Amino acid sequence: MKAIVLEAADQPLIWKDVEKPTLQAGEVLVQIKAAALNRRDWWITKGQYAGIKYPSILGSDGSGIVAEVGPDADQSWIGKEVIINPGNNWGNHPEFQQKEFKILGLPDDGTFAEYVKIGAEYLYPKPAHLTWEQAAAIPLAGLTAYRALFTKGKAKQGDKVLIVGVGAGTGSFALQFAVAAGCQVFVTSGSGEKIDAAKKLGAAAGVNYKAQDWADQLKHLAGGFDVVIDSALGEGFAKLLDLCNPGARIVFFGGTAGNLPPLDGRKIFWKQLNILGTTMGTQEDFKAMLELINQHQIVPVVDEVFSMAQAEKAVRKMDNSAQFGKIVLRA
């Protein structure tokens, strides 16, 4: 089969012939129809991710058709249209993942290939209202956004929600999920075009975080927030405390702008704030996310679609974070 291979850090991705996966007990082989990029893939190509090995076939997100099943796997999956939960071996504690937890695409070969093998328990029916490309956009970013917003953030109808940095795939999913749940959603972005795009998806308003008074603008627009979803951290994180209503939850799952800055602890304890970290999600989170998508007929935001052979061009688009929503590879 052909696959996109990363042979070393800072080297171009190569579309080349590799060995087709051999199935073990309980595994299935999925013929990939579309796969989506994540910031994780970008960091791996830069050599800045834990546990990197070369050569690697990247890709956590994928949609496709089950082509084969291994021993002890349910034969009825053959021919089914599916998407894949890339978070494997979560463990028995819903509050946190066990040390054996891993994400598809490193260390195991991922979805940037004609075929990928995966445990049958991580298969889910592809939402019928979505194209292959739209379905492929869901798994990692959708799961991360769902857990941050609902499992950790406990967002509910009527809450005011702030999404910091709405342009990424996780940000656009968090926006769509919060709107579907009946929340009033506000966003930040460094791009006026992305703020306009967010408004078209249901955001009440947005501000440019490059403005000196971005936090003051949000305070004027919204008053305060019950849930804040952040993936950047950095110096601006400290201003979120002033934007929170008493009892608010700040949930973060990334640190693209740096680490946590010094925080005024008095604001945290006096306002009874919760600052929560999260990563990916459980099988239950994934199932609940798909139920929300199906119930509200949510269509993921796809920024651009490339062919598998154009994977290097696709990942380079992530260099300057120009995308709004997901970048997808079509098989």
Coordinates of N, CA and C in Angstrom, one line a residue, residues 6 13 16 34 48 50 62 71-72 85 104 185 189 195 212 214 261 285 298 303-304 322:
L6 N 7.1 10.0 7.3 CA 8.1 11.0 7.9 C 9.3 10.2 8.2
L13 N 7.3 15.3 4.0 CA 6.6 14.0 4.1 C 6.6 13.4 2.7
K16 N 4.8 7.1 -0.4 CA 5.6 6.0 -0.9 C 5.0 4.7 -0.6
A34 N -10.6 9.4 3.9 CA -10.1 10.8 4.1 C -9.4 10.8 5.5
Q48 N 9.4 17.9 17.6 CA 9.2 18.4 19.0 C 7.9 17.7 19.6
A50 N 7.0 14.1 22.2 CA 7.6 13.0 23.0 C 7.4 11.7 22.3
G62 N -9.4 9.8 10.9 CA -9.6 9.1 9.6 C -11.1 8.6 9.5
P71 N -8.6 -12.0 13.7 CA -9.2 -13.0 14.6 C -9.9 -12.4 15.8
D72 N -11.0 -13.0 16.1 CA -11.8 -12.5 17.3 C -12.5 -11.2 17.1
N85 N -11.9 6.4 16.7 CA -11.4 7.1 17.9 C -9.9 6.9 18.0
L104 N -3.3 7.4 18.2 CA -3.0 6.9 16.9 C -2.2 7.8 16.1
V185 N -22.1 32.2 22.9 CA -20.7 32.0 22.7 C -20.0 33.3 22.2
S189 N -9.7 35.8 18.3 CA -8.9 35.3 17.3 C -7.9 36.5 16.9
I195 N -13.0 35.7 13.0 CA -14.1 36.2 13.8 C -15.4 36.2 13.1
Q212 N -4.7 45.7 22.4 CA -4.3 45.9 23.8 C -5.4 45.7 24.8
W214 N -8.2 43.8 24.6 CA -9.1 42.7 24.2 C -9.9 42.2 25.3
P261 N 1.1 31.9 33.1 CA 1.8 33.0 33.7 C 1.5 33.1 35.2
D285 N -17.0 9.7 26.2 CA -17.0 11.1 25.7 C -17.1 11.0 24.2
I298 N -24.6 18.5 13.0 CA -23.5 19.4 13.0 C -22.6 19.0 11.8
D303 N -11.4 23.5 6.3 CA -10.8 24.7 5.6 C -10.4 24.4 4.2
E304 N -9.7 23.3 4.0 CA -9.2 23.0 2.7 C -8.9 21.5 2.6
A322 N -2.9 29.6 9.3 CA -3.8 30.4 8.4 C -5.2 29.8 8.3

